[in-house]
Coordinates of C-alpha atoms in Angstrom, one line a residue:
X78 CA 2.9 19.6 -40.1
X79 CA 6.4 20.5 -39.1
X80 CA 7.0 17.2 -37.6
X81 CA 6.3 15.7 -41.3
X82 CA 8.1 18.1 -42.7
X83 CA 11.1 17.1 -40.1
X84 CA 10.7 13.6 -41.4
X85 CA 10.8 14.5 -44.8
X86 CA 13.9 16.1 -44.5
X87 CA 15.5 13.0 -42.4
X88 CA 15.4 11.2 -45.7
X89 CA 18.2 11.7 -48.1
X90 CA 17.6 13.1 -51.1
X91 CA 19.5 10.6 -52.6
X92 CA 17.2 7.6 -51.7
X93 CA 14.4 9.7 -53.5
X94 CA 15.8 10.3 -56.2
X95 CA 17.2 6.4 -56.8
X96 CA 13.4 5.1 -55.8
X97 CA 11.9 7.6 -58.4
X98 CA 14.7 6.1 -61.3
X99 CA 13.8 2.8 -60.4
X100 CA 9.6 3.4 -60.5
X101 CA 10.4 4.9 -63.6
X102 CA 12.9 2.4 -65.0
X103 CA 10.2 0.0 -64.2
X104 CA 7.6 1.5 -66.2
X105 CA 9.4 2.2 -69.2
X106 CA 10.2 -1.6 -69.0
X107 CA 6.8 -2.4 -68.9
X108 CA 5.6 0.1 -71.4
X109 CA 8.4 -1.0 -73.9
X110 CA 7.8 -4.3 -73.4
X111 CA 3.9 -4.6 -74.0
X112 CA 3.1 -1.8 -76.3
X113 CA 5.0 -3.1 -79.6
X114 CA 3.3 -6.6 -79.4
X115 CA -0.2 -4.7 -78.6
X116 CA 0.4 -2.2 -81.6
X117 CA 1.2 -5.4 -83.7
X118 CA -1.9 -7.1 -82.9
X119 CA -4.1 -4.0 -82.9
X120 CA -2.5 -3.3 -87.0
X121 CA -3.5 -7.0 -87.7
X122 CA -7.1 -6.8 -85.9
X123 CA -7.3 -3.2 -88.4
X124 CA -6.9 -5.4 -91.4
X125 CA -9.3 -8.0 -90.5
X126 CA -12.0 -5.9 -89.9
X127 CA -11.4 -3.8 -93.4
X128 CA -11.1 -7.4 -95.1
X129 CA -14.4 -8.1 -93.4
X130 CA -15.7 -5.5 -95.8
X131 CA -14.0 -6.6 -98.8
X132 CA -16.7 -8.9 -101.0
X133 CA -16.2 -12.2 -100.7
X134 CA -14.5 -12.4 -97.2
X135 CA -18.0 -11.1 -95.5
X136 CA -18.7 -14.9 -94.8
X137 CA -16.0 -14.7 -92.1
X138 CA -16.0 -12.9 -88.9
X139 CA -13.4 -10.5 -88.1
X140 CA -11.9 -13.1 -85.4
X141 CA -11.7 -15.9 -87.5
X142 CA -9.8 -13.5 -90.3
X143 CA -7.8 -12.1 -87.6
X144 CA -6.1 -15.6 -86.5
X145 CA -5.6 -16.3 -90.4
X146 CA -3.9 -12.9 -90.6
X147 CA -1.6 -13.7 -87.5
X148 CA -0.5 -17.2 -88.9
X149 CA 0.6 -15.8 -92.2
X150 CA 2.4 -13.1 -90.6
X151 CA 4.3 -15.0 -88.3
X152 CA 5.0 -17.8 -90.5
X153 CA 6.4 -15.8 -93.5
X154 CA 7.6 -12.6 -92.0
X155 CA 8.1 -14.0 -88.8
X156 CA 7.4 -12.0 -85.4
X157 CA 9.6 -9.9 -83.9
X158 CA 11.4 -10.5 -80.1
X159 CA 10.5 -7.3 -78.8
X160 CA 7.0 -7.9 -79.6
X161 CA 6.1 -11.4 -78.1
X162 CA 5.5 -9.6 -74.3
X163 CA 2.4 -7.4 -75.8
X164 CA 1.5 -10.3 -77.7
X165 CA 1.0 -12.7 -74.9
X166 CA -0.5 -9.9 -73.0
X167 CA -3.0 -9.8 -76.0
X168 CA -3.6 -13.5 -75.9
X169 CA -4.3 -14.3 -72.0
X170 CA -5.1 -10.8 -70.4
X171 CA -7.0 -9.1 -72.9
X172 CA -8.6 -12.4 -74.1
X173 CA -9.9 -13.2 -70.6
X174 CA -11.4 -9.8 -69.9
X175 CA -13.3 -10.2 -73.5
X176 CA -14.5 -13.2 -72.3
X177 CA -15.6 -11.8 -69.2
X178 CA -17.4 -8.7 -70.8
X179 CA -19.2 -11.4 -73.0
X180 CA -21.1 -12.3 -69.8
X181 CA -23.0 -9.1 -70.6
X182 CA -24.5 -10.7 -73.5
X183 CA -26.0 -13.8 -71.9
X184 CA -28.5 -14.1 -68.9
X185 CA -29.0 -17.3 -66.3
X186 CA -32.0 -18.1 -68.6
X187 CA -29.8 -18.5 -71.7
X188 CA -27.7 -20.6 -69.6
X189 CA -30.3 -23.1 -68.6
X190 CA -31.1 -23.5 -72.3
X191 CA -28.2 -26.1 -72.6
X192 CA -30.2 -28.4 -70.0
X193 CA -29.1 -31.2 -68.0
X194 CA -28.6 -33.2 -71.4
X195 CA -26.3 -30.2 -72.5
X196 CA -24.0 -30.6 -69.6
X197 CA -24.0 -34.1 -69.7
X198 CA -22.6 -34.2 -73.4
X199 CA -20.1 -31.8 -72.3
X200 CA -18.7 -33.9 -69.8
X201 CA -19.1 -37.4 -71.5
X202 CA -16.9 -35.6 -74.6
X203 CA -14.3 -34.5 -72.3
X204 CA -14.1 -37.8 -70.3
X205 CA -14.1 -40.0 -73.4
X206 CA -11.7 -37.7 -75.6
X207 CA -9.0 -37.5 -72.6
X208 CA -9.3 -41.5 -72.3
X209 CA -8.9 -42.1 -76.1
X210 CA -5.8 -39.7 -76.5
X211 CA -4.0 -41.3 -73.7
X212 CA -4.8 -44.9 -74.8
X213 CA -4.0 -44.3 -78.2
X214 CA -0.7 -42.0 -77.5
X215 CA 0.7 -45.2 -75.5
X216 CA -0.1 -47.4 -78.6
X217 CA 1.9 -45.4 -81.1
X218 CA 4.6 -44.5 -79.0
X219 CA 4.1 -41.0 -78.2
X220 CA 5.8 -40.0 -74.8
X221 CA 3.4 -40.3 -71.9
X222 CA 3.7 -36.5 -70.8
X223 CA 3.5 -35.4 -74.1
X224 CA 0.3 -37.3 -74.9
X225 CA -1.2 -35.5 -71.5
X226 CA -0.5 -32.4 -72.5
X227 CA -2.2 -32.9 -76.3
X228 CA -5.5 -34.7 -74.4
X229 CA -6.0 -32.0 -71.8
X230 CA -5.6 -29.4 -74.8
X231 CA -7.9 -31.1 -76.7
X232 CA -10.4 -32.3 -74.4
X233 CA -10.8 -29.2 -71.9
X234 CA -9.8 -25.6 -73.0
X235 CA -6.4 -25.7 -75.5
X236 CA -3.4 -23.9 -74.3
X237 CA -4.9 -23.0 -70.9
X238 CA -5.3 -26.4 -69.9
X239 CA -2.0 -27.7 -71.4
X240 CA 0.1 -25.1 -69.2
X241 CA -2.3 -26.1 -66.0
X242 CA -1.8 -29.9 -66.9
X243 CA 2.2 -29.4 -66.9
X244 CA 2.1 -28.5 -63.5
X245 CA 1.6 -31.7 -62.5
X246 CA 3.0 -33.8 -65.5
X247 CA 6.1 -31.7 -65.5
X248 CA 7.3 -32.2 -69.2
X249 CA 10.1 -30.8 -71.3
X250 CA 9.5 -27.2 -72.7
X251 CA 9.7 -28.7 -75.9
X252 CA 6.7 -30.8 -75.2
X253 CA 4.8 -28.0 -74.2
X254 CA 5.3 -25.9 -77.1
X255 CA 4.7 -28.9 -79.4
X256 CA 1.5 -29.5 -77.7
X257 CA 0.1 -26.0 -77.6
X258 CA 1.2 -25.5 -81.6
X259 CA -0.7 -28.4 -82.5
X260 CA -3.8 -27.9 -80.4
X261 CA -3.5 -24.2 -82.1
X262 CA -3.5 -25.7 -85.2
X263 CA -6.4 -28.2 -85.4
X264 CA -8.7 -25.8 -83.0
X265 CA -8.1 -23.0 -86.1
X266 CA -9.3 -25.9 -88.9
X267 CA -12.2 -26.6 -86.3
X268 CA -13.1 -23.0 -86.2
X269 CA -13.0 -22.4 -89.6
X270 CA -14.5 -25.5 -91.2
X271 CA -17.4 -26.3 -88.5
X272 CA -19.4 -23.2 -89.5
X273 CA -19.3 -24.7 -93.1
X274 CA -20.2 -28.1 -92.0
X275 CA -23.9 -27.1 -89.9
X276 CA -25.9 -27.0 -92.8
X277 CA -24.6 -30.3 -94.4
X278 CA -25.1 -32.0 -91.4
X279 CA -28.5 -30.6 -90.6
X280 CA -28.1 -28.6 -87.3
X281 CA -29.8 -26.0 -85.8
X282 CA -28.2 -22.8 -84.2
X283 CA -28.8 -24.7 -80.7
X284 CA -27.2 -28.0 -81.9
X285 CA -24.3 -26.3 -83.7
X286 CA -23.6 -24.1 -80.3
X287 CA -23.5 -27.0 -78.4
X288 CA -21.4 -29.2 -81.0
X289 CA -18.9 -26.4 -81.3
X290 CA -18.7 -25.6 -77.3
X291 CA -18.0 -29.5 -76.7
X292 CA -15.5 -30.1 -79.3
X293 CA -13.5 -27.0 -80.2
X294 CA -10.4 -26.8 -78.4
X295 CA -9.9 -22.8 -77.3
X296 CA -12.4 -20.8 -75.8
X297 CA -11.9 -17.9 -78.1
X298 CA -12.3 -20.5 -81.3
X299 CA -15.3 -21.4 -79.7
X300 CA -16.7 -18.1 -79.7
X301 CA -15.3 -17.1 -83.1
X302 CA -17.0 -20.3 -85.0
X303 CA -20.1 -20.0 -82.7
X304 CA -21.0 -16.7 -83.5
X305 CA -20.2 -17.2 -87.3
X306 CA -23.5 -19.2 -87.3
X307 CA -25.6 -16.9 -85.4
X308 CA -26.1 -15.1 -82.2
X309 CA -28.2 -17.9 -80.1
X310 CA -25.4 -20.5 -81.7
X311 CA -22.5 -18.2 -80.4
X312 CA -24.2 -17.7 -77.0
X313 CA -25.2 -21.6 -76.4
X314 CA -21.5 -22.2 -77.8
X315 CA -20.0 -20.2 -75.0
X316 CA -21.9 -21.4 -72.2
X317 CA -21.2 -25.1 -73.3
X318 CA -17.1 -24.3 -73.6
X319 CA -17.1 -22.5 -70.2
X320 CA -19.0 -25.3 -68.7
X321 CA -16.2 -27.6 -70.2
X322 CA -13.5 -24.9 -69.0
X323 CA -14.5 -25.3 -65.6
X324 CA -14.0 -29.0 -65.2
X325 CA -10.2 -28.1 -65.7
X326 CA -9.7 -28.0 -62.0
X327 CA -10.6 -31.3 -61.4
X328 CA -9.3 -33.1 -64.4
X329 CA -5.5 -31.5 -63.4
X330 CA -6.4 -32.7 -59.5
X331 CA -7.5 -36.2 -61.0
X332 CA -3.7 -36.0 -62.9
X333 CA -2.0 -34.8 -59.8
X334 CA -2.9 -37.4 -57.9
X335 CA -1.8 -40.2 -60.5
X336 CA 1.3 -38.4 -60.6
X337 CA 1.6 -38.8 -56.8
X338 CA 0.6 -42.7 -56.7
X339 CA 3.2 -43.2 -60.0
X340 CA 6.0 -41.4 -57.9
X341 CA 6.0 -42.1 -53.9
X342 CA 9.3 -40.0 -53.1
X343 CA 7.4 -36.8 -54.4
X344 CA 4.7 -36.1 -51.4
X345 CA 4.1 -32.3 -52.7
X346 CA 0.3 -32.0 -53.2
X347 CA -0.3 -29.6 -56.7
X348 CA -2.7 -27.0 -56.6
X349 CA -4.2 -26.7 -60.1
X350 CA -5.3 -23.0 -60.7
X351 CA -9.1 -22.3 -61.3
X352 CA -9.5 -19.8 -64.2
X353 CA -10.3 -16.7 -62.9
X354 CA -12.6 -15.4 -65.8
X355 CA -14.8 -18.5 -65.5
X356 CA -15.9 -17.1 -62.1
X357 CA -15.7 -13.4 -63.3
X358 CA -17.9 -14.6 -66.3
X359 CA -20.3 -16.5 -63.9
X360 CA -20.8 -13.2 -61.6
X361 CA -21.2 -11.3 -64.8
X362 CA -23.9 -12.9 -66.4
X363 CA -25.6 -13.0 -62.8
X364 CA -25.3 -9.6 -62.8
X365 CA -27.0 -8.9 -66.2
X366 CA -29.9 -11.5 -64.9
X367 CA -30.8 -9.2 -62.1
X368 CA -30.2 -5.7 -63.3
X369 CA -31.5 -4.2 -66.8
X370 CA -28.6 -2.7 -68.5
X371 CA -29.6 0.2 -70.9
X372 CA -29.5 -1.2 -74.6
X373 CA -26.9 1.8 -75.7
X374 CA -24.5 0.2 -73.0
X375 CA -25.0 -3.1 -73.9
X376 CA -24.3 -2.1 -77.6
X377 CA -21.0 -0.3 -76.9
X378 CA -20.0 -3.1 -74.5
X379 CA -20.6 -5.7 -77.5
X380 CA -18.4 -3.7 -79.8
X381 CA -15.5 -3.5 -77.3
X382 CA -15.8 -7.5 -76.4
X383 CA -15.7 -8.2 -80.8
X384 CA -12.4 -6.1 -80.7
X385 CA -11.0 -7.3 -77.9
X386 CA -11.9 -10.7 -78.8
X387 CA -10.7 -10.2 -82.2
X388 CA -7.1 -8.8 -80.9
X389 CA -7.2 -11.8 -78.9
X390 CA -7.7 -14.2 -81.6
X391 CA -4.6 -11.9 -83.9
X392 CA -2.2 -12.8 -81.3
X393 CA -3.1 -16.8 -80.9
X394 CA -2.4 -16.5 -84.8
X395 CA 0.7 -14.7 -84.2
X396 CA 1.9 -17.6 -81.7
X397 CA 1.5 -20.6 -84.1
X398 CA 4.5 -21.2 -85.5
X399 CA 4.4 -24.3 -88.3
X400 CA 7.7 -24.8 -88.1
X401 CA 7.7 -26.2 -84.6
X402 CA 5.1 -29.3 -85.4
X403 CA 8.2 -30.8 -87.1
X404 CA 10.6 -30.5 -84.3
X405 CA 9.0 -33.6 -82.7
X406 CA 8.3 -36.0 -85.5
X407 CA 5.1 -36.9 -86.8
X408 CA 3.7 -39.3 -84.3
X409 CA 2.5 -36.7 -82.0
X410 CA 1.1 -34.3 -84.5
X411 CA -1.2 -37.6 -85.6
X412 CA -2.3 -38.2 -81.9
X413 CA -3.2 -34.7 -81.9
X414 CA -4.8 -34.9 -85.5
X415 CA -6.8 -38.2 -84.7
X416 CA -7.6 -36.4 -81.3
X417 CA -9.3 -33.6 -83.0
X418 CA -11.2 -36.2 -85.0
X419 CA -12.5 -38.2 -82.2
X420 CA -13.7 -35.4 -80.1
X421 CA -15.7 -33.6 -83.1
X422 CA -17.1 -36.8 -84.1
X423 CA -17.9 -38.4 -80.4
X424 CA -19.6 -34.9 -79.4
X425 CA -21.9 -34.4 -82.7
X426 CA -22.7 -38.1 -82.6
X427 CA -24.1 -37.4 -78.7
X428 CA -25.5 -33.8 -79.9
X429 CA -27.6 -35.7 -83.0
X430 CA -28.7 -38.6 -81.0
X431 CA -29.1 -37.7 -77.0

């Protein structure tokens, strides 16, 4: 004890005070940077839940109302600069964690429900959409790097795929922003419109869930559309979409090989990231299949998951800046629109006839 006291006495008090002050400054920086945005997202989430209880809006889930409210807020009032860190936190970390918790609502038996044909539909849709978008982009004169970003965002998993793909494409920041904005826009259109088309197209919950999971851009958008049409539909849509997300790594690896082939001077190999929430989601589903979880706990987790998903979608709406779509001209926007139509029609054809 005396030796410990002797050691601590040898440490200058000024050093300890400086370290404490630096630590407190870093904590305050994180707190002040994240909290304003999270509070804004929470307020929009509360508005969405309240609007869901209003007559005429009950048809739409709080998740869908949240993304619409976020888009209206950001494009009419503008998003405060000091809130951006918290919005990004809600859109990325909070949303991914919510998707992991969603695994407690699924079992391996339900995963098997989409079958080998479901996996085949997802893979075929992904490959065909990517090739279609790249080819059409070349024909109408869209920059190759921007076309790749739009192709990845449409065919795989929205903004996450765009960011991962940009590791090997190395496109300009404006191109990344444009691709994310256009994918968010058309993914939101799909999330809002596809559930309304289900009865007109004669799709049951299984078929609609597979269609939504194979065609809608973002994971959260798939969840919003899928559960809008029923619990079974939402579960199948989630599994189909995460199967699609799992194909991100091999797709980015393929793009990296193409980039290296096109540029022999740079021999550095890209290391595409595997989204951690996919592996965690699978682990949670496996746990839920092996262990019996009390109904009360599942109910509380389901509510928490819905709230966090709604917050993630509210943040996504706050990030959608319509003005950014005009900055790069109409051709890339037309490409994103055509890719959106192609993936919707191609996957629907496979779901209906395969």
